[in-house]
PDB file of C-alpha atoms in Angstrom:
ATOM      1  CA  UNK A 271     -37.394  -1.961   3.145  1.00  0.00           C
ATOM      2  CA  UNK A 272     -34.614   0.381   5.129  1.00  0.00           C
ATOM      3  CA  UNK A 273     -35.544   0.936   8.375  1.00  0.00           C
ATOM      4  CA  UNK A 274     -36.357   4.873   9.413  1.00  0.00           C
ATOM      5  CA  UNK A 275     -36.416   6.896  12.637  1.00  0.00           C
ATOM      6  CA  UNK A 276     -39.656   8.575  13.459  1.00  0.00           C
ATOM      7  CA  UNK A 277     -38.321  11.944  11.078  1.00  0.00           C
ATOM      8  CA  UNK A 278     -38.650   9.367   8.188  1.00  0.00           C
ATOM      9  CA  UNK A 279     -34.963   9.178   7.608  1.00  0.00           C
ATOM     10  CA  UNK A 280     -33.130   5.769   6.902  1.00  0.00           C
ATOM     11  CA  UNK A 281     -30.455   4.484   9.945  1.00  0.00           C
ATOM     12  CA  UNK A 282     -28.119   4.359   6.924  1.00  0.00           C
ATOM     13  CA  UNK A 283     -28.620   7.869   5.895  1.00  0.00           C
ATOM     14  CA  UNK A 284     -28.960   9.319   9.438  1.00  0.00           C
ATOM     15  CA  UNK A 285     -25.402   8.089  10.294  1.00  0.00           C
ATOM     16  CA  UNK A 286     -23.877   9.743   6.809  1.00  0.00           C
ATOM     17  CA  UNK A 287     -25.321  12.735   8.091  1.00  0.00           C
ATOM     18  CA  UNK A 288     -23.988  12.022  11.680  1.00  0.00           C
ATOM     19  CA  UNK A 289     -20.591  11.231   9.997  1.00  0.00           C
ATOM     20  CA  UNK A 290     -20.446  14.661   7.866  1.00  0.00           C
ATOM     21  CA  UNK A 291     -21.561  16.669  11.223  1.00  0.00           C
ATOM     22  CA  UNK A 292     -18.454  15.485  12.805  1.00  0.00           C
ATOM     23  CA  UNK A 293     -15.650  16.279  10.398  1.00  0.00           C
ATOM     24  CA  UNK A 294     -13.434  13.555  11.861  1.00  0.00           C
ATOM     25  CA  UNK A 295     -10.453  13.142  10.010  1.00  0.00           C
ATOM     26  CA  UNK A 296      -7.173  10.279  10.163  1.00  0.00           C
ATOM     27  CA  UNK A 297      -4.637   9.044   8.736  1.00  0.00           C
ATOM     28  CA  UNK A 298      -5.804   5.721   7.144  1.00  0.00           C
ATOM     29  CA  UNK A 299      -4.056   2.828   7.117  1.00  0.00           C
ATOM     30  CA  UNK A 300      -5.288   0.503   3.713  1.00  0.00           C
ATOM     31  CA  UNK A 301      -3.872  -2.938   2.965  1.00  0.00           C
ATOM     32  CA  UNK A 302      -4.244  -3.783  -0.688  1.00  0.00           C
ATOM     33  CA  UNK A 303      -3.618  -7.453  -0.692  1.00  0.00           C
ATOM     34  CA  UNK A 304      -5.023 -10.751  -2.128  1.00  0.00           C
ATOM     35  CA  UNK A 305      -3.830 -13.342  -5.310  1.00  0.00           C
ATOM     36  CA  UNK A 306      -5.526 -10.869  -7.754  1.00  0.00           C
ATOM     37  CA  UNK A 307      -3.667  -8.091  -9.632  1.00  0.00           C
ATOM     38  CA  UNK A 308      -4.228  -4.267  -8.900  1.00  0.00           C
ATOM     39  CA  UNK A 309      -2.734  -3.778  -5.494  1.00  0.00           C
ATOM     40  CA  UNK A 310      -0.014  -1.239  -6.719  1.00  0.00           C
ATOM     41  CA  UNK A 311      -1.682   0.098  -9.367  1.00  0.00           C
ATOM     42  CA  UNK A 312      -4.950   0.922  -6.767  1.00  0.00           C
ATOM     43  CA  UNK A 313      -2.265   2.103  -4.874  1.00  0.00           C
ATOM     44  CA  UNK A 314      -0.562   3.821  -7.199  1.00  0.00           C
ATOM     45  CA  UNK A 315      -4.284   5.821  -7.802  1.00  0.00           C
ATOM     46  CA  UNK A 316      -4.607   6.952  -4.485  1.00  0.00           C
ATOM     47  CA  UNK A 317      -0.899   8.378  -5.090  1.00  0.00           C
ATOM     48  CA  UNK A 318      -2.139  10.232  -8.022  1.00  0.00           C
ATOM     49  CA  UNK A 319      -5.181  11.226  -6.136  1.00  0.00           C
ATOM     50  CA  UNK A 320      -3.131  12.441  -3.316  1.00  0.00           C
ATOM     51  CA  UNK A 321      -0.772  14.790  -5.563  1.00  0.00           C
ATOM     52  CA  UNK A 322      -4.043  16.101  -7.336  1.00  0.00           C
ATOM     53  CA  UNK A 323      -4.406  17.306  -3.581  1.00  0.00           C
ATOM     54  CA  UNK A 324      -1.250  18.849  -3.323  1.00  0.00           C
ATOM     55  CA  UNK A 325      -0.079  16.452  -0.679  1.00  0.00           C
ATOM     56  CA  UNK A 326       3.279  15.157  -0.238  1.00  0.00           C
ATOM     57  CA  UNK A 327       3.316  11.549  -1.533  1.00  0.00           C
ATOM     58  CA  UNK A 328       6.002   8.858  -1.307  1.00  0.00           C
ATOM     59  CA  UNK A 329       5.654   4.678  -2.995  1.00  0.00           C
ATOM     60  CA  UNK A 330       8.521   2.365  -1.595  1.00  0.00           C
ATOM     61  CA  UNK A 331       8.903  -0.211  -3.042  1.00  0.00           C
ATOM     62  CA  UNK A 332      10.133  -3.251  -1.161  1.00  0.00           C
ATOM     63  CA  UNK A 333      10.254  -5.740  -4.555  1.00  0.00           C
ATOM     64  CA  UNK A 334      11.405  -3.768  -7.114  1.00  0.00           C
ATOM     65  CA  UNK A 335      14.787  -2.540  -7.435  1.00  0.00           C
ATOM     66  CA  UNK A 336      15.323   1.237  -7.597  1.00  0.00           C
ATOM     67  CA  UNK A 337      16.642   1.157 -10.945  1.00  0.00           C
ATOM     68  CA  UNK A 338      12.885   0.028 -12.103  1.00  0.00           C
ATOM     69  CA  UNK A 339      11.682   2.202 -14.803  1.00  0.00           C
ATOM     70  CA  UNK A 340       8.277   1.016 -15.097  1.00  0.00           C
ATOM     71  CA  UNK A 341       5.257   3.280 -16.952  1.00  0.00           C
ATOM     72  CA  UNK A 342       3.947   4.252 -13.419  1.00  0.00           C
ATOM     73  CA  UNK A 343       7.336   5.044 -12.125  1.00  0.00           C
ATOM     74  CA  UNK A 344       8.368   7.157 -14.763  1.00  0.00           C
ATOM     75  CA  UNK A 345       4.382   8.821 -14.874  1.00  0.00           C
ATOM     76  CA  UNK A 346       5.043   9.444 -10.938  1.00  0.00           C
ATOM     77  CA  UNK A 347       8.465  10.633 -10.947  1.00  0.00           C
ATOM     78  CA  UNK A 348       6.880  13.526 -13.659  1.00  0.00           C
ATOM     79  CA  UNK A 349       4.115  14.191 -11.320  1.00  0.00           C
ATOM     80  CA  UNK A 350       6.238  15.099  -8.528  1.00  0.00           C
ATOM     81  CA  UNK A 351       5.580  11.749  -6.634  1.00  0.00           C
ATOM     82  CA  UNK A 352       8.477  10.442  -4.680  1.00  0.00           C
ATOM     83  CA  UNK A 353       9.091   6.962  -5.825  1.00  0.00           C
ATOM     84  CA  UNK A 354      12.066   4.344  -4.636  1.00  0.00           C
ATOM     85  CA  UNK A 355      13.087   0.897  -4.586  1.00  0.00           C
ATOM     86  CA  UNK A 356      14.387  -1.522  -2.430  1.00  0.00           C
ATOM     87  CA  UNK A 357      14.462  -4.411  -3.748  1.00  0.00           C
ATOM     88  CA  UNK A 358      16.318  -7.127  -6.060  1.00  0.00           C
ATOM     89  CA  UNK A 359      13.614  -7.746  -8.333  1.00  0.00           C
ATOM     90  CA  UNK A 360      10.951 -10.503  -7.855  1.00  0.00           C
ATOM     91  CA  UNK A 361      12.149 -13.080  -4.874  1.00  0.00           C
ATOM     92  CA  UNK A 362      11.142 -16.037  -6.821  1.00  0.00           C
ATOM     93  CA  UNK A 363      14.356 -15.407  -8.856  1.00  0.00           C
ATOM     94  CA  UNK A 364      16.659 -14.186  -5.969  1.00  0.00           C
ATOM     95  CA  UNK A 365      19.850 -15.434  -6.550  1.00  0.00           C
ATOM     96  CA  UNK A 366      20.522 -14.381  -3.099  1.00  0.00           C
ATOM     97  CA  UNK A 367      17.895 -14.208  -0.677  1.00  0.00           C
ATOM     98  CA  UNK A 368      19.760 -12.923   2.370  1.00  0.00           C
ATOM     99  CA  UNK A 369      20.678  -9.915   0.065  1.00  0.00           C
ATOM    100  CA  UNK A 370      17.208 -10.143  -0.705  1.00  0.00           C
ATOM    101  CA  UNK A 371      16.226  -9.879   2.866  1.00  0.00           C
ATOM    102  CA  UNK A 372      18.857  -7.121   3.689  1.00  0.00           C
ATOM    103  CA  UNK A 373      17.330  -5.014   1.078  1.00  0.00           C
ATOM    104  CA  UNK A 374      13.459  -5.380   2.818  1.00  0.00           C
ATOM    105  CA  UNK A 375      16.047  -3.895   5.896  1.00  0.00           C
ATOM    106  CA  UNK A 376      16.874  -1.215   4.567  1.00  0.00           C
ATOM    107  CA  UNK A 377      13.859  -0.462   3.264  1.00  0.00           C
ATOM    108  CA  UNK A 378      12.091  -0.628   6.773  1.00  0.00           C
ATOM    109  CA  UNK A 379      14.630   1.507   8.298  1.00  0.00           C
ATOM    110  CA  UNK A 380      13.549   4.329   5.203  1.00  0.00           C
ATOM    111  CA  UNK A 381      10.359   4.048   5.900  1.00  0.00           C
ATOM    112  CA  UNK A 382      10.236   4.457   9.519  1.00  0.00           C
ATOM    113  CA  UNK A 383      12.454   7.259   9.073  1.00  0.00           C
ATOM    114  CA  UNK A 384      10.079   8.766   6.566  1.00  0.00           C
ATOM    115  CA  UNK A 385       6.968   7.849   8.805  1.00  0.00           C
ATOM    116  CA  UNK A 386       9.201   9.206  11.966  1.00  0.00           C
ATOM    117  CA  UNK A 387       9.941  12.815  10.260  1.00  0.00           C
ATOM    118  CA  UNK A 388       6.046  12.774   8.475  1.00  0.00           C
ATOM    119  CA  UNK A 389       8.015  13.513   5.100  1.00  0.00           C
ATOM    120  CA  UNK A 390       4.738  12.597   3.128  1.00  0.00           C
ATOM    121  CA  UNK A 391       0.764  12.811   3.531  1.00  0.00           C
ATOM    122  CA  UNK A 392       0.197  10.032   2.109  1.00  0.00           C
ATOM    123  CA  UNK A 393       3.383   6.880   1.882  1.00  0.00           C
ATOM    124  CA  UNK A 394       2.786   3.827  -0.229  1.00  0.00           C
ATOM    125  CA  UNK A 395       4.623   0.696   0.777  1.00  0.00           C
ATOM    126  CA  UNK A 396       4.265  -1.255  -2.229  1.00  0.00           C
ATOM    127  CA  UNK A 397       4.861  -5.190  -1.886  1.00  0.00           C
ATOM    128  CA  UNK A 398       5.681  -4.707   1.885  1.00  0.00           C
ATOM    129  CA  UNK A 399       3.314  -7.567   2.516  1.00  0.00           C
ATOM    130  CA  UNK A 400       6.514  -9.777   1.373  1.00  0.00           C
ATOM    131  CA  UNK A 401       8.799  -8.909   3.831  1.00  0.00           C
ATOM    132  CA  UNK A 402       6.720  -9.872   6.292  1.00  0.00           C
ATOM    133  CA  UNK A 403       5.704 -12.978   4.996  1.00  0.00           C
ATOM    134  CA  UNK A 404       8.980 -14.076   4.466  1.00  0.00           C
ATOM    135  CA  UNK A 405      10.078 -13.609   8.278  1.00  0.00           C
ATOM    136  CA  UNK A 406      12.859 -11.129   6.834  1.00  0.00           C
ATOM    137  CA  UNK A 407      10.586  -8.136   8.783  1.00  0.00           C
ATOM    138  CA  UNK A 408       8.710  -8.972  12.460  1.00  0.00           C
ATOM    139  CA  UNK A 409       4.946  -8.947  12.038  1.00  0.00           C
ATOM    140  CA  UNK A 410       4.677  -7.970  15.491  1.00  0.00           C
ATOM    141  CA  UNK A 411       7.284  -5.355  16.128  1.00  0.00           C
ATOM    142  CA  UNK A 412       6.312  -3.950  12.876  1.00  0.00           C
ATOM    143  CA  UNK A 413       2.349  -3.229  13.712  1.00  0.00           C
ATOM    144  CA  UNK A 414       3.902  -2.346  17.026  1.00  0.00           C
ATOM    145  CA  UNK A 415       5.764   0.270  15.786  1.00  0.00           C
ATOM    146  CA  UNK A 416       3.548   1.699  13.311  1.00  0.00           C
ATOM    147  CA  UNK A 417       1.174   1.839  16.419  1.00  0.00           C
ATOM    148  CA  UNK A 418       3.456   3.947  18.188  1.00  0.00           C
ATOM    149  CA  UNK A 419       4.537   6.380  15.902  1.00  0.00           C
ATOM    150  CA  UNK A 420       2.174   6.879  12.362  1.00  0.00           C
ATOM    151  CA  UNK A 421       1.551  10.855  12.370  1.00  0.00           C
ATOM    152  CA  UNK A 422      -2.291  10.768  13.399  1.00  0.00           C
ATOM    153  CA  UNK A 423      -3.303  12.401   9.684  1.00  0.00           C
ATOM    154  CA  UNK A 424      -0.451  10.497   7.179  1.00  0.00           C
ATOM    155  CA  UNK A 425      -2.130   7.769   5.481  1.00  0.00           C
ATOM    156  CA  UNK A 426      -0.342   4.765   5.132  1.00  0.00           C
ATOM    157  CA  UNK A 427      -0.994   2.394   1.811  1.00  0.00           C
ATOM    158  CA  UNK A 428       0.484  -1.119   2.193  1.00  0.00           C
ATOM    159  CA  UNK A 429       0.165  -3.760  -0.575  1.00  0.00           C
ATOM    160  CA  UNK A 430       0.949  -7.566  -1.572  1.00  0.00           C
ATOM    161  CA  UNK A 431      -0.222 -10.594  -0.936  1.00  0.00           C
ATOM    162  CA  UNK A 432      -0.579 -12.715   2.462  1.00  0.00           C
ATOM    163  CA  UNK A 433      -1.316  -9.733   4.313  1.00  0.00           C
ATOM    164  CA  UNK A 434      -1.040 -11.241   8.071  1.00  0.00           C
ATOM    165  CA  UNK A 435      -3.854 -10.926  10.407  1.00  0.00           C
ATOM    166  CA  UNK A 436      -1.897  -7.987  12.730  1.00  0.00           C
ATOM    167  CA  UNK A 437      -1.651  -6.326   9.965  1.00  0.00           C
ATOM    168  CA  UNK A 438      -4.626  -6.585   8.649  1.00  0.00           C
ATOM    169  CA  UNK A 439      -6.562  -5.956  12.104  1.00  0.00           C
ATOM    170  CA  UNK A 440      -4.852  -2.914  12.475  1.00  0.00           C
ATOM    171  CA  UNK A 441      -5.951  -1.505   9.128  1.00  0.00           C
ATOM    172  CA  UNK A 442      -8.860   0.303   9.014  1.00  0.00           C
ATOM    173  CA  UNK A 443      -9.492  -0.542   5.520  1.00  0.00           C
ATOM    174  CA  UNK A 444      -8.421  -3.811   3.586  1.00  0.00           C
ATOM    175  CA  UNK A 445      -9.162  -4.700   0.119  1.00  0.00           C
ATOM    176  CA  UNK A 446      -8.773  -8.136  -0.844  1.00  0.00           C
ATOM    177  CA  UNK A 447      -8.319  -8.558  -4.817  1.00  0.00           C
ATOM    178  CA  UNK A 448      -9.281 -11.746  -5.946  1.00  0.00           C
ATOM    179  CA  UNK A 449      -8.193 -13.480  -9.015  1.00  0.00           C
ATOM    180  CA  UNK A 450     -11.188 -14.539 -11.819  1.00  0.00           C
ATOM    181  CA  UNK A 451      -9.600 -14.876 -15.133  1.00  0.00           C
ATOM    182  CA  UNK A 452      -5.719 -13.927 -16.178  1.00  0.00           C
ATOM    183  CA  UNK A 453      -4.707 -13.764 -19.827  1.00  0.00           C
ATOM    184  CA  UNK A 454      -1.529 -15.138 -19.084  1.00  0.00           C
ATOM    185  CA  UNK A 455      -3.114 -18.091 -17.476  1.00  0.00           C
ATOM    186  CA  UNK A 456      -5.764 -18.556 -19.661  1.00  0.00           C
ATOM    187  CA  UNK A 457      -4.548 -17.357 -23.250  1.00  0.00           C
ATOM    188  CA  UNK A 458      -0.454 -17.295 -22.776  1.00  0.00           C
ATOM    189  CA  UNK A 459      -0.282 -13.523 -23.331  1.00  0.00           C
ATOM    190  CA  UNK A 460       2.235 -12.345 -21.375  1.00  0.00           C
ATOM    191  CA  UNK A 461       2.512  -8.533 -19.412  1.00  0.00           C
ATOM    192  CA  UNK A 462       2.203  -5.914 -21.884  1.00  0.00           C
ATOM    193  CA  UNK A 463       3.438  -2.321 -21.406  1.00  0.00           C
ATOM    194  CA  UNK A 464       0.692   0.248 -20.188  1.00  0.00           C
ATOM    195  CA  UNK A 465      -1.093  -2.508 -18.463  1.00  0.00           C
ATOM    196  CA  UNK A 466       1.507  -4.789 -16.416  1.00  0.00           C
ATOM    197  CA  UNK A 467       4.120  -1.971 -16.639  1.00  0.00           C
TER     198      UNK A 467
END
């Protein structure tokens, strides 16, 4: 049984209705992390969301390189989505990992100039969790600076995995995808185009 004031109306829906009466709006932060797949393509959704909007939307990629000419790239690019890499591919096969890390850099310094100038509504920085993790990219300095100077109404859409707790604290929604069942893992069929890419 909900619980209801004394006009009969739930606490649950009371506070929806409190919610819509004051038309608060901000820029969201959302982390898209965990060992599960759909973090960029949720992401990527949100982009295509956005643009149905009419909003200015950017996806940075800090993995992939910007020659990547994956489905959703190419589906973006058409939709007037502004989509770039910075990356060397997947680190696990980084033949160079200090290029690797001078890449994630870069990247950073695009996106804070992006972020800086409010260039997009909505800015997705896919895989961004990496950088991080790797120590190539301050936790700290980077929360610290996203802090300081996020426009109040961009949202900001980070994903990858090992989201760190600053980050995720200063999120104000987090989505953790777990993994259940992979047909790689469990029937050896490997990514297939339209689905992985």
């Amino acid at each position: 049984m909900t619980p209801t004031d004394e006009g009969g109306v739930s606490e649950a829906e009371a506070y929806r209705r409190d919610v819509r009466k004051a038309k608060r709006r901000k820029g969201l932060v959302i982390v898209n992390t965990g060992e599960g797949k759909g973090k960029t393509t949720a992401a990527f959704g949100m982009a295509f969301r956005a643009r149905g909007r009419k909003m200015r939307v950017g996806v940075l990629q800090f993995i992939k390189p910007d020659t990547a000419n994956f489905g959703e790239i190419r589906a973006a690019r058409d939709a007037g989505i502004h989509v770039e890499g910075s990356g060397d591919g997947w680190t696990w096969k980084s033949k160079d990992l200090d290029e690797s890390a001078a890449l994630a850099v870069a990247g950073w310094e695009r996106a804070r100039e992006y972020i800086e100038a409010h260039r997009f509504d909505l800015l997705v920085l896919d895989e961004f969790t990496y950088p991080l993790h790797y120590g190539w990219l301050d936790v700290d300095e980077a929360v610290a600076w996203l802090r300081e100077h996020k426009p109040e109404l961009m949202h900001l859409v980070i994903t990858g995995r090992y989201a760190p707790a600053q980050l995720v604290e200063y999120a104000d929604l987090v989505t953790e995808m777990s993994l259940v069942k992979h047909p790689f893992r469990e029937q050896g069929i490997r990514a297939q185009p339209g689905i992985e890419f």
